[in-house]
PDB file of C-alpha atoms in Angstrom:
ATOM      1  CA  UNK A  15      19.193 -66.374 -27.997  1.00  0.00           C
ATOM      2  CA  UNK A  16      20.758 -69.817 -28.560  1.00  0.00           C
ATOM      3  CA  UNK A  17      17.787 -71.044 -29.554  1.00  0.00           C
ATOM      4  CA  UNK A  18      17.162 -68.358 -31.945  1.00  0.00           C
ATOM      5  CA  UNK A  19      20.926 -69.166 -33.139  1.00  0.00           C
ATOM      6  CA  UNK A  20      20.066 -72.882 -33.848  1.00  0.00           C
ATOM      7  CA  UNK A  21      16.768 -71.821 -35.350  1.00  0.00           C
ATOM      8  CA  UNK A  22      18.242 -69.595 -37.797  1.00  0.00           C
ATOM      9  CA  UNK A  23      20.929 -71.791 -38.758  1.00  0.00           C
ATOM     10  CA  UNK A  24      19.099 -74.556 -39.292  1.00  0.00           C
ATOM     11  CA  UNK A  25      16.258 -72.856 -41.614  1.00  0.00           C
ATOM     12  CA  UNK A  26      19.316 -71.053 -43.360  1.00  0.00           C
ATOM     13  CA  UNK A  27      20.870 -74.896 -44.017  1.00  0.00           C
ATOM     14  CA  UNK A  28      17.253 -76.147 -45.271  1.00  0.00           C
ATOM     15  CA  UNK A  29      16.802 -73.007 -47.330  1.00  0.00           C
ATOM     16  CA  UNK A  30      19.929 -73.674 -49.255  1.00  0.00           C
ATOM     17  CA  UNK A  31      19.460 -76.972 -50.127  1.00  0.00           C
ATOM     18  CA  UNK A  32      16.408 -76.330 -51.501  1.00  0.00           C
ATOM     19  CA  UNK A  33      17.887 -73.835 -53.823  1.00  0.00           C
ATOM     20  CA  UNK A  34      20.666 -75.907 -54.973  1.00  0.00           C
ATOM     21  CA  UNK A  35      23.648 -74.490 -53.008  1.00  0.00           C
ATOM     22  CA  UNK A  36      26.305 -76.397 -52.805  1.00  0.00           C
ATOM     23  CA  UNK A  37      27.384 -77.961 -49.496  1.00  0.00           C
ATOM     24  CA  UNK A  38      30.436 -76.010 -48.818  1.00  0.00           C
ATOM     25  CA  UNK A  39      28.487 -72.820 -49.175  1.00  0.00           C
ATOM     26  CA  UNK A  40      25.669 -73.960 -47.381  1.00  0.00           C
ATOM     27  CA  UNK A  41      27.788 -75.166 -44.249  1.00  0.00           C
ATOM     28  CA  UNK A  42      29.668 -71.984 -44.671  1.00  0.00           C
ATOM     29  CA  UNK A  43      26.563 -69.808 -44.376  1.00  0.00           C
ATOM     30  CA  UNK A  44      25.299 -71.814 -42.073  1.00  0.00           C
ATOM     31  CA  UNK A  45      28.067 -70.741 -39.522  1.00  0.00           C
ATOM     32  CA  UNK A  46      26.442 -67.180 -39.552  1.00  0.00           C
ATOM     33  CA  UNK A  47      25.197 -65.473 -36.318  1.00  0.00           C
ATOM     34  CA  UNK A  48      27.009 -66.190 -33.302  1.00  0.00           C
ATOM     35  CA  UNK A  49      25.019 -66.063 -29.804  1.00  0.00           C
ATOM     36  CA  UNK A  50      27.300 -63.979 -27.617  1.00  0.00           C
ATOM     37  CA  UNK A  51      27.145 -60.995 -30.535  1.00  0.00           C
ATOM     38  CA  UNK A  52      24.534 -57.541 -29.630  1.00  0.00           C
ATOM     39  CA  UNK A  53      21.589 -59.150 -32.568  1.00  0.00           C
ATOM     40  CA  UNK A  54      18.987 -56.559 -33.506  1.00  0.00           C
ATOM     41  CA  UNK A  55      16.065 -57.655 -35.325  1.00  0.00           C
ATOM     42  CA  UNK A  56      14.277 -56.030 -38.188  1.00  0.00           C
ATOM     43  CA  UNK A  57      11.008 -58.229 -38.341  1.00  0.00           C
ATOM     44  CA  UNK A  58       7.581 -56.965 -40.683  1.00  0.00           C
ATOM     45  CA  UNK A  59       5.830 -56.453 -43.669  1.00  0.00           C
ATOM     46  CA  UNK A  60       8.247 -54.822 -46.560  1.00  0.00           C
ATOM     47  CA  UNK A  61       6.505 -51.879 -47.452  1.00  0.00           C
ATOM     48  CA  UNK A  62       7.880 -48.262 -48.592  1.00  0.00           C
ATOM     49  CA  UNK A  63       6.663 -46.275 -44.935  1.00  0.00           C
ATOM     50  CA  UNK A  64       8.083 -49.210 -42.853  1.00  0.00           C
ATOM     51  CA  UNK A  65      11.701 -48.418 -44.053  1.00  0.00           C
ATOM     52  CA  UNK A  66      13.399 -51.767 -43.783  1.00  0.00           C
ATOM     53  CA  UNK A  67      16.446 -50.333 -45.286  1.00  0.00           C
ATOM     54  CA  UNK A  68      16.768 -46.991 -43.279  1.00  0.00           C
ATOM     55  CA  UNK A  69      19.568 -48.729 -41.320  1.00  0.00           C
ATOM     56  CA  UNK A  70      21.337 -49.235 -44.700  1.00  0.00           C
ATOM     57  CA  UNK A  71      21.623 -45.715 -45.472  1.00  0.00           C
ATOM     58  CA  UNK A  72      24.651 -44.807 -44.873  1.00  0.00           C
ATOM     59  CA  UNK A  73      26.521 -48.378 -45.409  1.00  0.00           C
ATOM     60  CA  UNK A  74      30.289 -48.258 -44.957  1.00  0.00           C
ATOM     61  CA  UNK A  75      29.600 -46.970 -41.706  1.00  0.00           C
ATOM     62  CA  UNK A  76      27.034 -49.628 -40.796  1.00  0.00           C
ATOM     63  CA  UNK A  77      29.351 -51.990 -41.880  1.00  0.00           C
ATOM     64  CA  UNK A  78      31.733 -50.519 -39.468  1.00  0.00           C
ATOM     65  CA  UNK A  79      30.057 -51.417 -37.098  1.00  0.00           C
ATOM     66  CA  UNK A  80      28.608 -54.342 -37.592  1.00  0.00           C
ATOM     67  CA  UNK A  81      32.775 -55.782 -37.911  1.00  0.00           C
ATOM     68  CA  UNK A  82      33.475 -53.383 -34.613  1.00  0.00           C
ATOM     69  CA  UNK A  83      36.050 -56.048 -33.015  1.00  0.00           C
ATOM     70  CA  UNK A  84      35.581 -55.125 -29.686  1.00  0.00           C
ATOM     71  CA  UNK A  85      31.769 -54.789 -29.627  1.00  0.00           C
ATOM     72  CA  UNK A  86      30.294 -56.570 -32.821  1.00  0.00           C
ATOM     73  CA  UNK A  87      26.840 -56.693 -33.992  1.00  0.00           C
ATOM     74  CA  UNK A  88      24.350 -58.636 -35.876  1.00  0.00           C
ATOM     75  CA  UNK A  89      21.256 -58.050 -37.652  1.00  0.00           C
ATOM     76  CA  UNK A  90      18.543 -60.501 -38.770  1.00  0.00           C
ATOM     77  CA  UNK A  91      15.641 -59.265 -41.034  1.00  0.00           C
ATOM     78  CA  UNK A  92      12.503 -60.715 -41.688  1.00  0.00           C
ATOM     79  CA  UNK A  93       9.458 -60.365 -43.723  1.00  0.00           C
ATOM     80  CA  UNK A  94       7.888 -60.564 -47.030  1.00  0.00           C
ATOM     81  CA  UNK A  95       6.675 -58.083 -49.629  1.00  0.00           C
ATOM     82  CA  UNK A  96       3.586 -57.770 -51.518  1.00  0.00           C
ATOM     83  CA  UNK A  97       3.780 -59.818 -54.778  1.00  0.00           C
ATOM     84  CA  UNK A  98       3.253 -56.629 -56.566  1.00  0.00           C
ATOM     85  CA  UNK A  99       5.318 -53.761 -54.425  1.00  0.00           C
ATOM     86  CA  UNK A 100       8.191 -53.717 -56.574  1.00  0.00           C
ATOM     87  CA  UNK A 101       9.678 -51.806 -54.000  1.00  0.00           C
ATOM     88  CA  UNK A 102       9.374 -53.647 -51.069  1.00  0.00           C
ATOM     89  CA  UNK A 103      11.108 -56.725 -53.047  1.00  0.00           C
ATOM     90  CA  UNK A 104      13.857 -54.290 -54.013  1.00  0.00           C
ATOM     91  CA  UNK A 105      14.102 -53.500 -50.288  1.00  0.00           C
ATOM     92  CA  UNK A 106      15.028 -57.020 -49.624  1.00  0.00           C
ATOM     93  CA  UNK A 107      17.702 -57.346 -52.696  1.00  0.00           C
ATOM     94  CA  UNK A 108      19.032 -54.490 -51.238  1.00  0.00           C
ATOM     95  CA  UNK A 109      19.623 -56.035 -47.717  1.00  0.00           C
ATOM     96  CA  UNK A 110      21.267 -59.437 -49.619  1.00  0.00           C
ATOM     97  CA  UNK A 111      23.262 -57.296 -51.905  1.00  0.00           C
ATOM     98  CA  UNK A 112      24.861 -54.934 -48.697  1.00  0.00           C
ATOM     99  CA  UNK A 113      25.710 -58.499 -47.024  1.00  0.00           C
ATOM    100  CA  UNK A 114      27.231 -60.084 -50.246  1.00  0.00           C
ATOM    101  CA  UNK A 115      29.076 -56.781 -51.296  1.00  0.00           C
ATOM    102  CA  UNK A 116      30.658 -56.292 -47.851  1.00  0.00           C
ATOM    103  CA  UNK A 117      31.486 -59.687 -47.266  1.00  0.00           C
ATOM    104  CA  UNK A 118      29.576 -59.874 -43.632  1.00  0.00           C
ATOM    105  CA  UNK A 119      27.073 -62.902 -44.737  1.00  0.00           C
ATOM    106  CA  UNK A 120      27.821 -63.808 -41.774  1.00  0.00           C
ATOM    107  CA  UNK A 121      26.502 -60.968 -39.335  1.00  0.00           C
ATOM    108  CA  UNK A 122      23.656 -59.648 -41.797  1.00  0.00           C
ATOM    109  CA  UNK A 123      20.877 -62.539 -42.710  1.00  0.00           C
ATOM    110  CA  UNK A 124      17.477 -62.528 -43.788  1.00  0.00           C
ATOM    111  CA  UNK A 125      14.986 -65.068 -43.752  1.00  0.00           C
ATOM    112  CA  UNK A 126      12.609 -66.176 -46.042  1.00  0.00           C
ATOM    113  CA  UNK A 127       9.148 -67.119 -45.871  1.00  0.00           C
ATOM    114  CA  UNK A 128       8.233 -65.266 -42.167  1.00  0.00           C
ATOM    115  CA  UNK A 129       5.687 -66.577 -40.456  1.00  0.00           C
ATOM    116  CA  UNK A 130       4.405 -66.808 -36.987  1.00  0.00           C
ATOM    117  CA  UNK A 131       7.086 -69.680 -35.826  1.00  0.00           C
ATOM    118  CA  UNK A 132      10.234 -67.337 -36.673  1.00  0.00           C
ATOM    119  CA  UNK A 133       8.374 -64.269 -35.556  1.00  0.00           C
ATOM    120  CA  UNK A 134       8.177 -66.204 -31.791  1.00  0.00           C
ATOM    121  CA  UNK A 135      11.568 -67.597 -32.095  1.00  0.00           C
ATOM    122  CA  UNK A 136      12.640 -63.359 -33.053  1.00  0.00           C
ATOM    123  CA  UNK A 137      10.737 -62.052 -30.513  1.00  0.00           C
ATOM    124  CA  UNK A 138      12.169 -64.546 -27.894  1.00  0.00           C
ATOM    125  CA  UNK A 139      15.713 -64.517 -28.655  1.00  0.00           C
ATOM    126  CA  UNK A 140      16.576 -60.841 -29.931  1.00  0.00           C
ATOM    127  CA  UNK A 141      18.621 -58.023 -28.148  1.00  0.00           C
ATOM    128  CA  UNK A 142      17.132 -54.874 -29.927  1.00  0.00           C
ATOM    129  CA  UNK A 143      13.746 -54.563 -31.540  1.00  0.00           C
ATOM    130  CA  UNK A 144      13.857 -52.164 -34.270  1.00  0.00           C
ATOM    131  CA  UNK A 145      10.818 -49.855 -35.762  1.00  0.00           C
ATOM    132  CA  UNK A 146      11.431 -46.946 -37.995  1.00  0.00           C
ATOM    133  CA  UNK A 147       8.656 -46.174 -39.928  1.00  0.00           C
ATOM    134  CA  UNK A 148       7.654 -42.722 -41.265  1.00  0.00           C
ATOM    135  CA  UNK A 149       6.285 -41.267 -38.485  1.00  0.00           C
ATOM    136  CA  UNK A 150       2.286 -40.968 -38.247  1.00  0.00           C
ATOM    137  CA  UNK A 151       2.306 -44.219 -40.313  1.00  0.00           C
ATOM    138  CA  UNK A 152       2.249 -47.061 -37.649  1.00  0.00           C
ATOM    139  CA  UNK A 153      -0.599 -48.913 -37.141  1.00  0.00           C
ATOM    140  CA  UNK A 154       0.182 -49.926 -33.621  1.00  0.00           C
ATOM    141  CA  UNK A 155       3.083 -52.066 -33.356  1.00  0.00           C
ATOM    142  CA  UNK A 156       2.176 -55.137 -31.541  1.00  0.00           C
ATOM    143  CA  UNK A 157       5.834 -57.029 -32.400  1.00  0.00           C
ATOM    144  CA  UNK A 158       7.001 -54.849 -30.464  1.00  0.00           C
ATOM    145  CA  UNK A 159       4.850 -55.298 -27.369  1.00  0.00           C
ATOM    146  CA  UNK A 160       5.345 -59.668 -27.809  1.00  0.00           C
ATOM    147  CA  UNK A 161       9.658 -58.289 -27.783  1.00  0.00           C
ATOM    148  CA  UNK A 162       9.368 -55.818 -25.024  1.00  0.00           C
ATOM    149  CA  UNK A 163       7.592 -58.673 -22.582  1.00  0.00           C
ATOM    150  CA  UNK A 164       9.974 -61.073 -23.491  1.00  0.00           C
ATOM    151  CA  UNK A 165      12.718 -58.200 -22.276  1.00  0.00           C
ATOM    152  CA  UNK A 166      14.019 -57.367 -26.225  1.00  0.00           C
ATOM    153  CA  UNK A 167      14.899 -53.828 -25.706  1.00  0.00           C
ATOM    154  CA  UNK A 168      13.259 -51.702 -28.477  1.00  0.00           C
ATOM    155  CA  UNK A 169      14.393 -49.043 -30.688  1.00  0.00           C
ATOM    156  CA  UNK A 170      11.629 -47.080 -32.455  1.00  0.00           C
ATOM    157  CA  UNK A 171      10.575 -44.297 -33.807  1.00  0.00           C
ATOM    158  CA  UNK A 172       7.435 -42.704 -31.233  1.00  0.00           C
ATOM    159  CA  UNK A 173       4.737 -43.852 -33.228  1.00  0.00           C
ATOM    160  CA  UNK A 174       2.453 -46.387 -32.727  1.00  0.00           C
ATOM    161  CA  UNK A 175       2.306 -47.864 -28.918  1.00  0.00           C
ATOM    162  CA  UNK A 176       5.376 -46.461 -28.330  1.00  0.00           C
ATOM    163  CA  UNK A 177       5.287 -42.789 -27.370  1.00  0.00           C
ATOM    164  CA  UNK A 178       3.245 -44.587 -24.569  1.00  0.00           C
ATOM    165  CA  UNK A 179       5.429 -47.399 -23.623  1.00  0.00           C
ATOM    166  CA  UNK A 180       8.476 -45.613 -23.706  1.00  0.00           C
ATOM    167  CA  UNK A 181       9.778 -44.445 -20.575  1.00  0.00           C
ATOM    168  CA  UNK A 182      13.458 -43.656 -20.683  1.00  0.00           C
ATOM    169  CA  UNK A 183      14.755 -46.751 -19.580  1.00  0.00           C
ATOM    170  CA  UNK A 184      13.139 -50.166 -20.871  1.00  0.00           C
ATOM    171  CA  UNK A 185      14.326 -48.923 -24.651  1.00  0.00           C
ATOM    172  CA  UNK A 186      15.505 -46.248 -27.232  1.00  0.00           C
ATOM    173  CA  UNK A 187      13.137 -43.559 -28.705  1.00  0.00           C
ATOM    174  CA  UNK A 188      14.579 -42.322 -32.420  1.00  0.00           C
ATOM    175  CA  UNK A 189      13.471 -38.704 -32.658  1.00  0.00           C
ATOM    176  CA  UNK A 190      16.114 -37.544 -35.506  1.00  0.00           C
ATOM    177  CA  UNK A 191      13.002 -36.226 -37.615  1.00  0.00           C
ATOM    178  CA  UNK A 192      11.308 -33.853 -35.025  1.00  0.00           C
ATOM    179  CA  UNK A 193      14.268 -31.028 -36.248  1.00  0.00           C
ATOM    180  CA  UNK A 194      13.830 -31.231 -39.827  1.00  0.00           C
ATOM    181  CA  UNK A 195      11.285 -29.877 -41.734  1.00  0.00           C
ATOM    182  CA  UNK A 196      12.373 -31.953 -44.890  1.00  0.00           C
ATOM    183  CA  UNK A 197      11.858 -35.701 -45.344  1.00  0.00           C
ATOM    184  CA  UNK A 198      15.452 -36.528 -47.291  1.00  0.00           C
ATOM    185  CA  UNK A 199      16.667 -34.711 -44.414  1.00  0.00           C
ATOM    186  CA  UNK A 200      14.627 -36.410 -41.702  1.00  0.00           C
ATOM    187  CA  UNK A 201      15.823 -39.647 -43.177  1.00  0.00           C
ATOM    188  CA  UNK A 202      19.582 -38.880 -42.850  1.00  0.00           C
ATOM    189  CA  UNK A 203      19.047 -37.457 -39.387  1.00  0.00           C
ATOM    190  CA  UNK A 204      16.918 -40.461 -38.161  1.00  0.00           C
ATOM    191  CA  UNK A 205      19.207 -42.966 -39.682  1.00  0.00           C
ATOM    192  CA  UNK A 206      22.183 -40.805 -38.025  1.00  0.00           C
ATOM    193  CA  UNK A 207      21.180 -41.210 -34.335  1.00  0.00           C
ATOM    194  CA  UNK A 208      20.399 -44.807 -34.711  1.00  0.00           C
ATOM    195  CA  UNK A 209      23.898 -45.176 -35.877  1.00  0.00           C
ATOM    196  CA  UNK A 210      24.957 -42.908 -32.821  1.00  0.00           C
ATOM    197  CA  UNK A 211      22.709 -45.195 -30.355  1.00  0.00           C
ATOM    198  CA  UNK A 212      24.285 -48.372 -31.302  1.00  0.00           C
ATOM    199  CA  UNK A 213      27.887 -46.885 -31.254  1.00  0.00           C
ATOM    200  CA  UNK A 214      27.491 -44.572 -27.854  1.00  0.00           C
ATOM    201  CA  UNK A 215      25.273 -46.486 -26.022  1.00  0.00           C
ATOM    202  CA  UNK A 216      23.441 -49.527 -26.813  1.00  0.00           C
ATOM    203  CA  UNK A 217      26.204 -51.638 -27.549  1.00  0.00           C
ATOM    204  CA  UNK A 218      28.217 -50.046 -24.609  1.00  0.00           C
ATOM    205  CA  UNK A 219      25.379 -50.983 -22.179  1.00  0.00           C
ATOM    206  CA  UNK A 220      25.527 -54.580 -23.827  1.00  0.00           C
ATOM    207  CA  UNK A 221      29.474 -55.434 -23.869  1.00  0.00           C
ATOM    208  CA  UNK A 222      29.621 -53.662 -20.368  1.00  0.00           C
ATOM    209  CA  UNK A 223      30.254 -57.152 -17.918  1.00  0.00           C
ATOM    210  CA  UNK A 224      30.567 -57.823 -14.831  1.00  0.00           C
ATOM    211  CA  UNK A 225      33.018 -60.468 -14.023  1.00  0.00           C
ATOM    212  CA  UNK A 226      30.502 -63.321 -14.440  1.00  0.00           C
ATOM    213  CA  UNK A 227      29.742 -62.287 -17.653  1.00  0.00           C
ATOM    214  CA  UNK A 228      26.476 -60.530 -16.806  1.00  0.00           C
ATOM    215  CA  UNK A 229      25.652 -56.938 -18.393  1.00  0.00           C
ATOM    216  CA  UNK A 230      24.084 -55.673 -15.097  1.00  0.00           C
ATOM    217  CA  UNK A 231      22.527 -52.433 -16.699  1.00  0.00           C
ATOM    218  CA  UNK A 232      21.429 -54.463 -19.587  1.00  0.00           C
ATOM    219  CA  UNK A 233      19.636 -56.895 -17.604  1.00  0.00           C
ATOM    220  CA  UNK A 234      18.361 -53.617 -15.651  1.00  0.00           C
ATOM    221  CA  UNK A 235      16.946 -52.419 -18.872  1.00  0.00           C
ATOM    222  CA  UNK A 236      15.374 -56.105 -19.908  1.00  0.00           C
ATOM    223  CA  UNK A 237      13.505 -56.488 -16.542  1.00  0.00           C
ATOM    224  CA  UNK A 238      12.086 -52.919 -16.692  1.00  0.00           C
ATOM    225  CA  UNK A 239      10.614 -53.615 -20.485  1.00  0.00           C
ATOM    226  CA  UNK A 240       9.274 -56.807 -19.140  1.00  0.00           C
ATOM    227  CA  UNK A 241       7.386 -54.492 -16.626  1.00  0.00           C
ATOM    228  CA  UNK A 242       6.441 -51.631 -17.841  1.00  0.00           C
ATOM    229  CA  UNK A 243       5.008 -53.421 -21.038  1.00  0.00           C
ATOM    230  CA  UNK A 244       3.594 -56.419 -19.628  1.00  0.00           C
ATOM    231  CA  UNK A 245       0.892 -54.677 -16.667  1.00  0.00           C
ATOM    232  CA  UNK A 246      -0.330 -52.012 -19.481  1.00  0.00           C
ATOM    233  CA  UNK A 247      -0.148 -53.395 -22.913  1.00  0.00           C
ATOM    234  CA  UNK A 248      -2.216 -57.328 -22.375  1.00  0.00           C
ATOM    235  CA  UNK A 249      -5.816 -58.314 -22.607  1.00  0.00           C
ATOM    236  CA  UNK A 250      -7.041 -57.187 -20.037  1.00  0.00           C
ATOM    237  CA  UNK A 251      -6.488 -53.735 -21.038  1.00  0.00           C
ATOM    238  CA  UNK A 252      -8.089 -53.882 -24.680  1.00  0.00           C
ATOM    239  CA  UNK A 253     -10.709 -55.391 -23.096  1.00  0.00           C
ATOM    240  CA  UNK A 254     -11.388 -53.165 -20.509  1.00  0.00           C
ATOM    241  CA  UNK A 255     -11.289 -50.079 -23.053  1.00  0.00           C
ATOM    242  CA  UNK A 256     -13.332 -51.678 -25.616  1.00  0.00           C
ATOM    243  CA  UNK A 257     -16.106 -51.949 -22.621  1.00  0.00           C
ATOM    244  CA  UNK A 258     -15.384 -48.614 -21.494  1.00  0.00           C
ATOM    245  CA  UNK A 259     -15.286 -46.963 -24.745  1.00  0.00           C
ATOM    246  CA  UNK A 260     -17.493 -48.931 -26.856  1.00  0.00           C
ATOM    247  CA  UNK A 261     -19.907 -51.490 -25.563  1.00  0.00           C
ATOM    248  CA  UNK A 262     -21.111 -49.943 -22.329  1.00  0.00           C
ATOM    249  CA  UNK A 263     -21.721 -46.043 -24.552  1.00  0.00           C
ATOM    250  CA  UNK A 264     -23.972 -48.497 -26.828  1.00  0.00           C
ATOM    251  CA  UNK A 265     -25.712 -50.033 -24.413  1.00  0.00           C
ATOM    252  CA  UNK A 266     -26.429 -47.055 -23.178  1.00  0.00           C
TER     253      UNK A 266
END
């Protein structure tokens, strides 16, 4: 996660600069992020069913805790919208607006340009994964997978890979929608318990230390992601399906 820090802070600096920012801005934004905060990471394509800003819903209280003084959080976004999806860029103005208007620059950033070096440096360094697309929507979700081997703990809706990586206990499953038949209402309700995780739980598990500093049923949680995800989602398996599935019923 230090490394992420540095990463971050250092792209933030050289983003800056080449906009013109002065230097007592950019040194000031610069300071953002600090290592020993819970950091959940929004990282993917901008588009309308992904739902980039679903965390932004209700804001005050995201903001709330985000500035909790006892057990703050962070959240890094990154990812680029199509030239022409007008609302995927608005998305993103959005998410700079919320960190401007509240003042938290410093614990809400989101970087430009993403590409496969800050999507390694993401997946290595984050606490929480988050995916909260519309349900039935999700391709597969393969960020996830590279965060959940590197022992990011992910929250997602059960879509994609993950109604079959989940098992209780190497993440968080957001299942809000499942009691509403309406999507407005779905949204609130999904956007609601991920609120109520990061409140009640996640960031409880996080802060919770032992006296060397170590969040023993964090690290519990981190080891059994690395696990579970890493002996069924790999190579091995997509090639042993493909050749189960595909090119052996051909041959055939």
């Amino acid at each position: 996660k230090q490394s992420l820090i540095t990463f971050v802070r250092k792209k933030l600096a050289d983003d800056l600069a080449a906009r013109g920012y002065v230097g007592s801005k950019i040194v000031r934004l610069t300071r953002a992020l600090n290592p020993e905060y819970l950091t959940i990471v929004y990282a993917r394509r901008f588009a309308r069913y992904k739902r980039a800003t679903l965390i932004l819903r209700d804001k005050d209280r995201l903001a709330k805790i985000l500035t909790n003084s006892t057990k703050p959080v962070q959240l890094l976004f990154a990812g680029k919208a199509h030239p022409a999806d007008t609302l995927g860029k608005s998305m993103i103005k959005e998410i700079l607006d919320f960190a401007r208007d509240y003042q938290i620059e410093d614990r809400v950033v989101f970087l430009e340009n993403y590409d496969i070096n800050i999507a390694r440096h993401l997946a290595w360094g984050a606490d929480v994964w988050l995916n909260n697309p519309v349900r039935e929507n999700e391709a597969s979700g393969t960020s996830g997978m590279k965060a959940g081997m590197n022992g990011v703990l992910n929250l997602s809706v059960l879509d994609g890979w993950w109604p079959e990586g989940y098992n209780g206990r190497n993440g968080w499953a957001i299942t809000g929608a499942e009691y509403h038949p309406q999507y407005e209402m779905q949204e609130a309700a999904e956007a609601g318990q991920i609120y109520d995780l990061i409140e009640d739980e996640i960031t409880e598990l996080y802060y919770d230390r032992n006296e060397a500093g170590v969040p023993i049923r964090w690290v519990e949680r981190m080891k059994e992601s690395i696990a579970s995800i890493c002996c069924r989602f790999n190579m091995n398996r997509v090639l042993a399906d493909y050749a189960r599935q595909y090119y052996i019923p051909a041959k055939r």
